PDB file of C-alpha atoms in Angstrom:
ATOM      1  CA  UNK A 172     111.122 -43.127  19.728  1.00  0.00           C
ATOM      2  CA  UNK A 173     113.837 -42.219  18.022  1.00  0.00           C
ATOM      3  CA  UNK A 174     116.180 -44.680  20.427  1.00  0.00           C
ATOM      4  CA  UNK A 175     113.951 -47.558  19.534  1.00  0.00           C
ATOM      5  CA  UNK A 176     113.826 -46.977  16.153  1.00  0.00           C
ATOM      6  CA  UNK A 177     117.732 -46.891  16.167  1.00  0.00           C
ATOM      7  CA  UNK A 178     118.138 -50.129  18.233  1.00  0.00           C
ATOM      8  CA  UNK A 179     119.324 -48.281  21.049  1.00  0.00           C
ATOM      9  CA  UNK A 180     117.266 -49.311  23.261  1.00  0.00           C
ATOM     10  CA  UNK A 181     114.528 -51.694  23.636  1.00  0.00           C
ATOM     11  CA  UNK A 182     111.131 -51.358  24.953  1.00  0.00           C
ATOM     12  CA  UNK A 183     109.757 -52.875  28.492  1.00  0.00           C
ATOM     13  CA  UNK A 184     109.351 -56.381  28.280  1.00  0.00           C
ATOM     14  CA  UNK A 185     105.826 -57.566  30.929  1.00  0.00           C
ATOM     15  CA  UNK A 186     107.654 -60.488  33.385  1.00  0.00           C
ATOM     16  CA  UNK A 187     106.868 -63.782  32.164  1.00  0.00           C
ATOM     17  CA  UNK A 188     104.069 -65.387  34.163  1.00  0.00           C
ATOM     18  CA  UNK A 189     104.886 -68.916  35.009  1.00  0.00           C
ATOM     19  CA  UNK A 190     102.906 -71.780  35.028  1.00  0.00           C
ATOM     20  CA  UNK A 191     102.401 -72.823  38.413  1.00  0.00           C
ATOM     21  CA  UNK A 192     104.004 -75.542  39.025  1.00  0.00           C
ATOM     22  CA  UNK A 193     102.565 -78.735  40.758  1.00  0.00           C
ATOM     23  CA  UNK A 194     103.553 -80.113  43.792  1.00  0.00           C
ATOM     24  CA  UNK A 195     105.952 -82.021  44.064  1.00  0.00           C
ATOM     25  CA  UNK A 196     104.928 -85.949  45.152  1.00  0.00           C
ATOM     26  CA  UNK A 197     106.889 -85.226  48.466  1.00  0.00           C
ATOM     27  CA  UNK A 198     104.756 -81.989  48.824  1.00  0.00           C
ATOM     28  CA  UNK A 199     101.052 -83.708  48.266  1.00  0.00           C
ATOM     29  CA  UNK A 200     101.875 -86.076  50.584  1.00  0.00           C
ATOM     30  CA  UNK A 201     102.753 -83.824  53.419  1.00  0.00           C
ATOM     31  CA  UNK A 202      99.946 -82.149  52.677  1.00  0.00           C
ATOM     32  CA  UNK A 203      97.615 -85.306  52.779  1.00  0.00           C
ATOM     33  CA  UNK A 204      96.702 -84.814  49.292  1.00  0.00           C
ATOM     34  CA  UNK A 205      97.290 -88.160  48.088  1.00  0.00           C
ATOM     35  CA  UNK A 206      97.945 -91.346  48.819  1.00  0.00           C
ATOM     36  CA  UNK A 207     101.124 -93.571  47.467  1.00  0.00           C
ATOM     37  CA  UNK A 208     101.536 -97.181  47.215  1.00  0.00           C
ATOM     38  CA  UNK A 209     105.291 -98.247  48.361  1.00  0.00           C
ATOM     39  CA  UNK A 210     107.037 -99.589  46.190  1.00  0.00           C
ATOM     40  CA  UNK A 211     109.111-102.085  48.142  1.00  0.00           C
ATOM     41  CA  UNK A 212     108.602-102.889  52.327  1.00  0.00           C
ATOM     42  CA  UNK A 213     111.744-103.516  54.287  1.00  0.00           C
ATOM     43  CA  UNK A 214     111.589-104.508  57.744  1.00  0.00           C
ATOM     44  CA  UNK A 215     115.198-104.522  58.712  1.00  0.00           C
ATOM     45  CA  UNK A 216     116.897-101.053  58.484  1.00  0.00           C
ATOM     46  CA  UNK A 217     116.337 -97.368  57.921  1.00  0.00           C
ATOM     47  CA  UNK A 218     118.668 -94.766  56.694  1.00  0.00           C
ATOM     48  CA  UNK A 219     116.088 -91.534  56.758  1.00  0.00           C
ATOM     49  CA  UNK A 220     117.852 -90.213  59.686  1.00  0.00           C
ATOM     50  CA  UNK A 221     121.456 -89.131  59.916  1.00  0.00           C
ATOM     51  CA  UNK A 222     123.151 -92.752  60.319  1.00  0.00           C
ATOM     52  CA  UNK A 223     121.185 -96.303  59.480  1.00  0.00           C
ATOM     53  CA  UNK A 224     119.672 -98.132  62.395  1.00  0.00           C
ATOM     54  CA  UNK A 225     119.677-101.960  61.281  1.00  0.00           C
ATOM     55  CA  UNK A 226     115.964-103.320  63.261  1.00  0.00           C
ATOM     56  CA  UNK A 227     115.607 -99.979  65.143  1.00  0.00           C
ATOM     57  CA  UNK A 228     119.043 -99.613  66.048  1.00  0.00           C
ATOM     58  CA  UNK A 229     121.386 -96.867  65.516  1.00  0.00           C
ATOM     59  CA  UNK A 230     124.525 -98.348  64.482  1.00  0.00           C
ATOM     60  CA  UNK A 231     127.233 -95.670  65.890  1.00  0.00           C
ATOM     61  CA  UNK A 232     125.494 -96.739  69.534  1.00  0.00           C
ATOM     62  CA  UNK A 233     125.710-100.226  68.637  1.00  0.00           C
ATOM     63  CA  UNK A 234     129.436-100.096  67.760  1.00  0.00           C
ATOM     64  CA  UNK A 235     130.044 -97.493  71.381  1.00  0.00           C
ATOM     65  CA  UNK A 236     128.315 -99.920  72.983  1.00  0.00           C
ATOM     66  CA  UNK A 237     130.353-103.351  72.142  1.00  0.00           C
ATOM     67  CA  UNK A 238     128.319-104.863  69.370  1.00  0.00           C
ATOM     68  CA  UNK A 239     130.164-106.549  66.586  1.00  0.00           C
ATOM     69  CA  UNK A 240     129.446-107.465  63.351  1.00  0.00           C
ATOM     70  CA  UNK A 241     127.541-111.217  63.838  1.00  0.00           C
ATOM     71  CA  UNK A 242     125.311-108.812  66.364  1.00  0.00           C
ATOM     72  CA  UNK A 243     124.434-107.168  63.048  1.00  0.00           C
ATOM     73  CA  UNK A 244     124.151-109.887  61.307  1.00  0.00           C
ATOM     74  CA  UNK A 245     121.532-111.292  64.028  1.00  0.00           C
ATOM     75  CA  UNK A 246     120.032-107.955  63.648  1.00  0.00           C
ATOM     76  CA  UNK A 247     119.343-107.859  59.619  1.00  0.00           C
ATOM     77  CA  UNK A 248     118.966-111.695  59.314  1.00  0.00           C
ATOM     78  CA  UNK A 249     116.621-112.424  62.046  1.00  0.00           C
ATOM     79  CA  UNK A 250     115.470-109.069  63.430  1.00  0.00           C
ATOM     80  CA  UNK A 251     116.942-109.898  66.796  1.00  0.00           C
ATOM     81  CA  UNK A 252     119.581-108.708  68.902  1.00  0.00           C
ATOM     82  CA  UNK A 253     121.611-112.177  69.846  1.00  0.00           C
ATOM     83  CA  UNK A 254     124.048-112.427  72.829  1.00  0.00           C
ATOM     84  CA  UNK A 255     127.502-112.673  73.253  1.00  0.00           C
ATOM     85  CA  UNK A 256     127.460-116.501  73.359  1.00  0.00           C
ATOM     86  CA  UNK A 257     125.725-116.695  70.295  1.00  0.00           C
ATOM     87  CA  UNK A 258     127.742-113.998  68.019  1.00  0.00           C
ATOM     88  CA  UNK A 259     131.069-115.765  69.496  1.00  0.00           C
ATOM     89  CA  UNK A 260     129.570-119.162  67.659  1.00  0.00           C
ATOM     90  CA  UNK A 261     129.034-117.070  64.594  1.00  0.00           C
ATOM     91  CA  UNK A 262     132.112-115.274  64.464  1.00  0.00           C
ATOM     92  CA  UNK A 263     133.934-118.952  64.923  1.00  0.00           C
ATOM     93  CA  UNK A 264     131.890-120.519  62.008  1.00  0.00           C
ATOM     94  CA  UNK A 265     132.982-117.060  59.721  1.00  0.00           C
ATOM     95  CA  UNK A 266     136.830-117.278  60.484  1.00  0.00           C
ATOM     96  CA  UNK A 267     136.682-121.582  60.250  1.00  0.00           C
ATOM     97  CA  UNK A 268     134.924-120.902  57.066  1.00  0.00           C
ATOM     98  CA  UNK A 269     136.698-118.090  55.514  1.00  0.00           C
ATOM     99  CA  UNK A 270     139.234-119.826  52.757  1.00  0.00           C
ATOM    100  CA  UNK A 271     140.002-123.434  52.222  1.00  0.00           C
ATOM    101  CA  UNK A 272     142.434-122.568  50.028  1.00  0.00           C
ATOM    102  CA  UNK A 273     143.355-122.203  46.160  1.00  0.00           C
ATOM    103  CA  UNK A 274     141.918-125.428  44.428  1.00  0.00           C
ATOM    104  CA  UNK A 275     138.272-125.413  45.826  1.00  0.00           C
ATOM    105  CA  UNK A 276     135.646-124.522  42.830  1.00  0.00           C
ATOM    106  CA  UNK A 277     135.695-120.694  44.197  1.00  0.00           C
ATOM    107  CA  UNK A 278     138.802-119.809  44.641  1.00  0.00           C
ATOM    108  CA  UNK A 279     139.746-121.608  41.452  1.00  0.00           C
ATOM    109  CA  UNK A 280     137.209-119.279  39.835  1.00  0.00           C
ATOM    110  CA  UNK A 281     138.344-116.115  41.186  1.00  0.00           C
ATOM    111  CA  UNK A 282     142.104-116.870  40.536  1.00  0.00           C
ATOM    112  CA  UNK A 283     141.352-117.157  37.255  1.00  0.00           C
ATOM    113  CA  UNK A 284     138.843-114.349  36.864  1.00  0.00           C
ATOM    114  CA  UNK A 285     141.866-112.462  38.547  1.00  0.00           C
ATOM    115  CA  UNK A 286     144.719-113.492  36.269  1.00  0.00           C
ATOM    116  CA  UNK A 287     142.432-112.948  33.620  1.00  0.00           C
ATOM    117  CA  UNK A 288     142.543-109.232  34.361  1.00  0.00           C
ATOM    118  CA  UNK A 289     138.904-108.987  35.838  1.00  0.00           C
ATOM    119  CA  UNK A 290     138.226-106.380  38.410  1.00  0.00           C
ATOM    120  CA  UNK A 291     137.471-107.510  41.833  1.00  0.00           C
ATOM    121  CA  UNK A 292     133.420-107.448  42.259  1.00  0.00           C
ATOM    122  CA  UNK A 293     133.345-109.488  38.707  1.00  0.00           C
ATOM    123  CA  UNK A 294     135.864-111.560  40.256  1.00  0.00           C
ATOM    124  CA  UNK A 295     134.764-112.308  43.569  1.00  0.00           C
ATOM    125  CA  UNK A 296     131.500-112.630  41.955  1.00  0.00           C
ATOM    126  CA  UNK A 297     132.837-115.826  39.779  1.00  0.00           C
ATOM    127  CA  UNK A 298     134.012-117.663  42.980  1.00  0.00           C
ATOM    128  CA  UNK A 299     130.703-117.188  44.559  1.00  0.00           C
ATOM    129  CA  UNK A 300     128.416-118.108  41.243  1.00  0.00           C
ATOM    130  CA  UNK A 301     130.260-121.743  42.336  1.00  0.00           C
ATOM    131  CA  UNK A 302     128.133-122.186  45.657  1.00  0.00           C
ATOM    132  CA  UNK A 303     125.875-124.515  44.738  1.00  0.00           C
ATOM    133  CA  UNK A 304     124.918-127.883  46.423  1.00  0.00           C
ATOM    134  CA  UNK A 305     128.363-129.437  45.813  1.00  0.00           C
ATOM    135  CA  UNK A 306     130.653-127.021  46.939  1.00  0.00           C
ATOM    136  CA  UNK A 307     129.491-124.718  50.208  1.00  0.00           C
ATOM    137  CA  UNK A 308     125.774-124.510  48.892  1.00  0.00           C
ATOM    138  CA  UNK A 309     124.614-127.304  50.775  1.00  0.00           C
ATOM    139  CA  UNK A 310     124.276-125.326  54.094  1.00  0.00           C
ATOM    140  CA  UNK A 311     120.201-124.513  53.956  1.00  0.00           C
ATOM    141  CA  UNK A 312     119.540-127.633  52.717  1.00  0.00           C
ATOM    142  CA  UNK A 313     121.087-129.761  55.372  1.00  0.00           C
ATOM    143  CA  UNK A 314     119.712-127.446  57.943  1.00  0.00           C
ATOM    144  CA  UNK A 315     115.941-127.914  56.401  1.00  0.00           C
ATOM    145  CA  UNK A 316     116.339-131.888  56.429  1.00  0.00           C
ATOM    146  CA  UNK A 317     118.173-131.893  60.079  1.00  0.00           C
ATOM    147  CA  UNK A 318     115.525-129.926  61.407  1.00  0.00           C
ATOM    148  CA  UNK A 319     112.495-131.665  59.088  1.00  0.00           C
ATOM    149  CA  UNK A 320     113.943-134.761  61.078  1.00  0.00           C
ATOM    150  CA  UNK A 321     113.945-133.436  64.533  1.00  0.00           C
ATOM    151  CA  UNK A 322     110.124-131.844  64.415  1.00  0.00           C
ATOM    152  CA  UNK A 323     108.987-134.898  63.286  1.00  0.00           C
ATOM    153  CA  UNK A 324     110.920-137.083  65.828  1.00  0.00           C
ATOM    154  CA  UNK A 325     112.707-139.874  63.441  1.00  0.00           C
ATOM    155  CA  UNK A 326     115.535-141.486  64.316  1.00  0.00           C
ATOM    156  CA  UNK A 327     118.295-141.738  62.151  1.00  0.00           C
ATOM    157  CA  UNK A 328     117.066-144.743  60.142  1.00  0.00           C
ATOM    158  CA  UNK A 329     113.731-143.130  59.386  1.00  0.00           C
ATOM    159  CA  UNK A 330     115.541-139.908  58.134  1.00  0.00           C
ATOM    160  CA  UNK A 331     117.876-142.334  56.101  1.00  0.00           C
ATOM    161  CA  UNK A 332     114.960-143.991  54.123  1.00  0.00           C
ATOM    162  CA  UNK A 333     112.953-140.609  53.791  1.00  0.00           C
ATOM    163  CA  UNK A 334     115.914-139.103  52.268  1.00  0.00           C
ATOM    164  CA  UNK A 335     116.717-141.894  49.913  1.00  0.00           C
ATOM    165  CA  UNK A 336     113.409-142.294  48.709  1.00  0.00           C
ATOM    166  CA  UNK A 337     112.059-138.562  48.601  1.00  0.00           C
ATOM    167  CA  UNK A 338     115.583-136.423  48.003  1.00  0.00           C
ATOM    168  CA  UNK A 339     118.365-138.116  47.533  1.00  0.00           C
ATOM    169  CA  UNK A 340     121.934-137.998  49.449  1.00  0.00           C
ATOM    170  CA  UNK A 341     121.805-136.378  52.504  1.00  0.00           C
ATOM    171  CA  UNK A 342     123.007-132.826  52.503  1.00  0.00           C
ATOM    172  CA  UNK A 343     125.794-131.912  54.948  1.00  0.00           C
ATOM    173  CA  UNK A 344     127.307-135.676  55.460  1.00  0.00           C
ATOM    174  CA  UNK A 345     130.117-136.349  52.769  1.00  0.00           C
ATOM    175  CA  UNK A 346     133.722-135.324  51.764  1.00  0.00           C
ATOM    176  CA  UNK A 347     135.436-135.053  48.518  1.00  0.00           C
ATOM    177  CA  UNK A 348     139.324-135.469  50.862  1.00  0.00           C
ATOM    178  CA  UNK A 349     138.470-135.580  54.522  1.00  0.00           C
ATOM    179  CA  UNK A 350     137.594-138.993  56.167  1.00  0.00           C
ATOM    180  CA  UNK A 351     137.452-140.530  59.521  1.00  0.00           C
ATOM    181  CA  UNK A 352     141.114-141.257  59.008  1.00  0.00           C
ATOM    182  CA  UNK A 353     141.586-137.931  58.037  1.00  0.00           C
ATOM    183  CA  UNK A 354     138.985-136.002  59.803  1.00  0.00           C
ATOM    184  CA  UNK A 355     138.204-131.907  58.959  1.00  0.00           C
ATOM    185  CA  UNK A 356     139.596-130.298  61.872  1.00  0.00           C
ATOM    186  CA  UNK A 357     136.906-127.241  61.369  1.00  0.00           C
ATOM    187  CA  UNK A 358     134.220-129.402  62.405  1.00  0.00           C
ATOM    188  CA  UNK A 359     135.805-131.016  65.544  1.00  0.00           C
ATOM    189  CA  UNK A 360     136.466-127.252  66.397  1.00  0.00           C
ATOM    190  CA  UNK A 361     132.899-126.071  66.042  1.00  0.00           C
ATOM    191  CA  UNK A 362     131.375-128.929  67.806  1.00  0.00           C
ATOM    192  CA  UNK A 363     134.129-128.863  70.360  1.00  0.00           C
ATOM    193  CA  UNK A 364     133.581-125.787  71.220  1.00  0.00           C
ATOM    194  CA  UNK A 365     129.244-125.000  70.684  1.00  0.00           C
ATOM    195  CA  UNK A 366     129.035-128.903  73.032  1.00  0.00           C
ATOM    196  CA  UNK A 367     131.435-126.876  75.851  1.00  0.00           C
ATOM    197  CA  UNK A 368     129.000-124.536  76.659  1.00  0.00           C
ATOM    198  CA  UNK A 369     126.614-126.910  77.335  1.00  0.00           C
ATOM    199  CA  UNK A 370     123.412-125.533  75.404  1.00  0.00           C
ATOM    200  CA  UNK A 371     120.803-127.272  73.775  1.00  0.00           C
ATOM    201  CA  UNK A 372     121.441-128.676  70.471  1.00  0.00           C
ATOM    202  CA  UNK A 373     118.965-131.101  68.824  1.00  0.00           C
ATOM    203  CA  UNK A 374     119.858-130.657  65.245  1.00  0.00           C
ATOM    204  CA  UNK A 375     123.563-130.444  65.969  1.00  0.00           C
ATOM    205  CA  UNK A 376     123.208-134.020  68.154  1.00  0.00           C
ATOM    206  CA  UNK A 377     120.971-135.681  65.258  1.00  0.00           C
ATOM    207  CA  UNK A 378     123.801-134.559  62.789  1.00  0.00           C
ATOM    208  CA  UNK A 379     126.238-136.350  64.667  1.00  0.00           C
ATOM    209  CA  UNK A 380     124.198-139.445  65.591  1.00  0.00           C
ATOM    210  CA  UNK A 381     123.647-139.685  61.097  1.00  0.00           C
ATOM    211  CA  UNK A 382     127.141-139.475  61.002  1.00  0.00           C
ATOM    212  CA  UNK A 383     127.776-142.612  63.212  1.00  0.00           C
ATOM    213  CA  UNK A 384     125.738-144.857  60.514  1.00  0.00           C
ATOM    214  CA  UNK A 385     126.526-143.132  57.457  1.00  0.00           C
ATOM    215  CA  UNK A 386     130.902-143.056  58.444  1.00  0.00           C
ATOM    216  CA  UNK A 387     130.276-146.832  59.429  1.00  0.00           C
ATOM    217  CA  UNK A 388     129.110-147.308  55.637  1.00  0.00           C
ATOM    218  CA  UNK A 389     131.909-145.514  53.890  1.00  0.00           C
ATOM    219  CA  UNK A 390     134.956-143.562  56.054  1.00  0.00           C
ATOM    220  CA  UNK A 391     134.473-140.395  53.882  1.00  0.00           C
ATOM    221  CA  UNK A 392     130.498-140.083  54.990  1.00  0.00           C
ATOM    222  CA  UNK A 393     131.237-138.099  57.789  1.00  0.00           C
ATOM    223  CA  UNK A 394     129.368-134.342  59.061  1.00  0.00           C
ATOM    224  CA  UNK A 395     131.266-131.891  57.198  1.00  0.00           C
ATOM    225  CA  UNK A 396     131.244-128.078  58.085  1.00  0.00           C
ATOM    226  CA  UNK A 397     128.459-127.300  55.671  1.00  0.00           C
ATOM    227  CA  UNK A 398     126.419-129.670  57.840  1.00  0.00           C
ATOM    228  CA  UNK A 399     128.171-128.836  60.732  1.00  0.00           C
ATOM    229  CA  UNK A 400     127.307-124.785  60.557  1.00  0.00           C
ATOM    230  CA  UNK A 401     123.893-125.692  59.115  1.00  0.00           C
ATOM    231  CA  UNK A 402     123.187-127.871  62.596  1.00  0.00           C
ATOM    232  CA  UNK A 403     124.525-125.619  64.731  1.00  0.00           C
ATOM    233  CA  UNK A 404     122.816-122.470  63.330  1.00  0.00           C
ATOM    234  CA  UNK A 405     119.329-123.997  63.052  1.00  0.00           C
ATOM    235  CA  UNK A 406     120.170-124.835  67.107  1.00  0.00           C
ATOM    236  CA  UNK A 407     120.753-120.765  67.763  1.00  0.00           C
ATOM    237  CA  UNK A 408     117.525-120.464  65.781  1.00  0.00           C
ATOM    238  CA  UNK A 409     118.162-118.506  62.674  1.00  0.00           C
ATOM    239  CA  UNK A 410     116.248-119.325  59.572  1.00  0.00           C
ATOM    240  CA  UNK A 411     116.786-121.821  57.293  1.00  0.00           C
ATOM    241  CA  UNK A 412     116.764-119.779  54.282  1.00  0.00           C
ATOM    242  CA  UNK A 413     119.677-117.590  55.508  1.00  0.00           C
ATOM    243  CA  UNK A 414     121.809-120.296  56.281  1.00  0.00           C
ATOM    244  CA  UNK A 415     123.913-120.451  53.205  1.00  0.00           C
ATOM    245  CA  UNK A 416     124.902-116.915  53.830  1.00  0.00           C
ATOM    246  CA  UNK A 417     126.957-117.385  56.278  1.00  0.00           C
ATOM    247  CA  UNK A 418     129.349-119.554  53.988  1.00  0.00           C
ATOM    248  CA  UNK A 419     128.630-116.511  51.597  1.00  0.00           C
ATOM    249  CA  UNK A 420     129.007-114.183  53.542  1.00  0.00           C
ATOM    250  CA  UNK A 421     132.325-116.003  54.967  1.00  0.00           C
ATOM    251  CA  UNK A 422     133.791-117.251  51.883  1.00  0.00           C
ATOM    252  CA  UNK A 423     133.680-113.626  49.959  1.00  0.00           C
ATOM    253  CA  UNK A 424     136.698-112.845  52.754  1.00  0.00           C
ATOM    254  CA  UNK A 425     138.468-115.562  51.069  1.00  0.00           C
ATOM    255  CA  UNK A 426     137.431-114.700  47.611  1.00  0.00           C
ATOM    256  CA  UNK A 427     138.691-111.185  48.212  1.00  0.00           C
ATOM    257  CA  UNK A 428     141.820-112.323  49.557  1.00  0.00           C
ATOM    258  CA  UNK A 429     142.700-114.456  46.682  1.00  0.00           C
ATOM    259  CA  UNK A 430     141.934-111.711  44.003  1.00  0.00           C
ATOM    260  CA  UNK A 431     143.922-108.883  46.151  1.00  0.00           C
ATOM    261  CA  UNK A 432     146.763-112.359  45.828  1.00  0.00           C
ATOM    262  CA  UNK A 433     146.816-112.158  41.910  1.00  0.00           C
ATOM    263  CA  UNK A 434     147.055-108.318  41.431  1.00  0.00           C
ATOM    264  CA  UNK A 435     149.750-108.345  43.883  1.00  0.00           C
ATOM    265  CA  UNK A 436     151.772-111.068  41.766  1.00  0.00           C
ATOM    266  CA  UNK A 437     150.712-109.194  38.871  1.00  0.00           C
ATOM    267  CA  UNK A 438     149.753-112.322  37.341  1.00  0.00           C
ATOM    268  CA  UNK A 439     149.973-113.538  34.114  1.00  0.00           C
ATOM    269  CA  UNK A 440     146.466-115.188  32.575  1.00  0.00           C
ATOM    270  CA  UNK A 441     146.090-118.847  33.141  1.00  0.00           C
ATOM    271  CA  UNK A 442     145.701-121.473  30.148  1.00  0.00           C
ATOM    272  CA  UNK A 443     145.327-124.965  31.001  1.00  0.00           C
ATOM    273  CA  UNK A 444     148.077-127.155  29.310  1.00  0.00           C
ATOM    274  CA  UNK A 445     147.156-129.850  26.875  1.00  0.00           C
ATOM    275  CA  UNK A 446     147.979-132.580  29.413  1.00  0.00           C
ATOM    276  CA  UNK A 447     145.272-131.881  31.746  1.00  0.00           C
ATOM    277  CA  UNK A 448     142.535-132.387  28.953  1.00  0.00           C
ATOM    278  CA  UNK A 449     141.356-135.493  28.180  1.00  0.00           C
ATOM    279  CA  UNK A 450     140.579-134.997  24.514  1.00  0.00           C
ATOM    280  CA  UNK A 451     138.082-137.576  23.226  1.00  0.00           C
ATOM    281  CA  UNK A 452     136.863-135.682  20.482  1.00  0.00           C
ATOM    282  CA  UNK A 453     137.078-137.601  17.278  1.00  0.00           C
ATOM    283  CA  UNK A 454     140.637-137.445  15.697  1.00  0.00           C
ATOM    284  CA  UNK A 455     140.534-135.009  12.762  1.00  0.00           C
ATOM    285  CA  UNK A 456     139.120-135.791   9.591  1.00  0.00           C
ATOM    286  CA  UNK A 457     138.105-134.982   6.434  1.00  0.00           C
ATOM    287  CA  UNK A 458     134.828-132.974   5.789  1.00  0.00           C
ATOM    288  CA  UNK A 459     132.612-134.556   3.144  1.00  0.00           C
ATOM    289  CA  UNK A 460     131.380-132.901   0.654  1.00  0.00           C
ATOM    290  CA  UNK A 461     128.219-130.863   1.013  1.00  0.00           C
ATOM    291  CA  UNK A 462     125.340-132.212  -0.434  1.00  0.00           C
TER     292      UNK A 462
END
């Protein structure tokens, strides 16, 4: 007593009885105590085990085994392992399409992005906010109207006056510098080399055949590689929605190529100089008085 009353010691404390603790969700649901509503379904690829399998496949056996990446592509795009004919079309399209160089809207828009000191995913992410249906956007939607056309079995002048009286100019025919005097070498390659293996192609022939009367109208209304891919991939049946990713998914090689450019350089950020404005704003002048 005389300890405790000195502070010397202290007397016996009972152990603290916890709350007990309820299970965790993971625990009630082994247990088949409850039920939980998933937040999100996927359908493509799993990472619970101890690598991902992209549509049931284990990707380490994949890569052992010769796959390469448009195999996974084939395999998280359209659930479906393609063959080798097929992922050497993609992998053609993804190296024709991979830069067109510095003054296209994208690469513009990364340069600058760049030079402006951005980091690279803001970067590459300005170059690709420019895909749109005038520069590399137009993929899905000249797939959709190519294949719209060859379900419904028109010919070329029945597509024509569908599209100019329900959407407008025809997606995948047209180029801002390339012409039948000055044709784009990309698209002669693809179709060179997808019509020497002697598959069927539909959309890619009905393409071509819209090209004859559009190019006889005007030189520059030829099949340019946005309708050239978009043809060709609706052929190997992929969907039309994914279409524009492969120029996305192409072009971001580019993108990345032109930012890693810059910081190499170290360069400096870009202004535009006076002379390649137009001003016609009204000439300065004085502000009347307020009234």
């Amino acid at each position: 007593q005389e300890l405790l009353k000195s502070g010397q010691v202290k007397e016996p404390v009972e152990p603290t009885i916890l709350p007990r603790l309820p299970k965790s969700i993971e625990e009630a649901m082994k247990a088949d105590e409850v039920m939980v509503a998933p937040l999100i379904r996927t359908t493509i690829s799993d990472d619970r085990g101890d690598e991902p399998c992209y549509d049931g496949y284990p990707a380490s056996e994949l890569i052992n085994k010769g796959y390469e990446i448009p195999h996974v592509i084939g395999l998280l795009w359209d659930k479906r392992l393609i063959s080798k004919q097929e992922a050497e079309i993609i992998k053609r399209i993804m190296m024709l399409s991979a830069d067109h160089g510095p003054c296209v809207s994208g690469a513009y828009a990364t340069i600058l992005a760049a030079c402006a000191g951005i980091g690279l995913s803001q970067a590459v992410a300005a170059g690709l906010i420019m895909i749109g249906p005038r520069f590399g956007g137009a993929v899905t939607d000249a797939g959709r109207w190519f294949k719209h056309a060859v379900d419904n079995k028109m010919n070329v002048d029945e597509f024509l006056a569908y599209m100019k009286k329900n959407v407008g100019p025809v997606p995948g025919i047209g180029h801002r510098v390339k012409s039948l005097r000055n044709p784009d070498k990309r698209v002669k390659e693809l179709v060179g080399y997808v019509k020497s293996l002697h598959i069927k192609t539909p959309c890619l022939d009905f393409a071509l055949q819209v090209e004859q009367v559009t190019a006889a109208k005007k030189d520059n209304l030829i099949l340019n590689v946005d309708g050239t891919m978009a043809a060709v991939l609706v052929d190997l049946g992929f969907p039309v929605d994914s279409l524009n990713g492969f120029f996305i998914l192409s072009r971001t090689i580019g993108l990345i190529g032109h930012w890693v450019d810059q910081k190499r350089q170290d360069s400096r950020l870009i202004r535009l100089f006076d002379y390649l404005v137009n001003y016609a704003a009204p000439k300065r002048r004085e502000v009347p008085p307020l009234k």
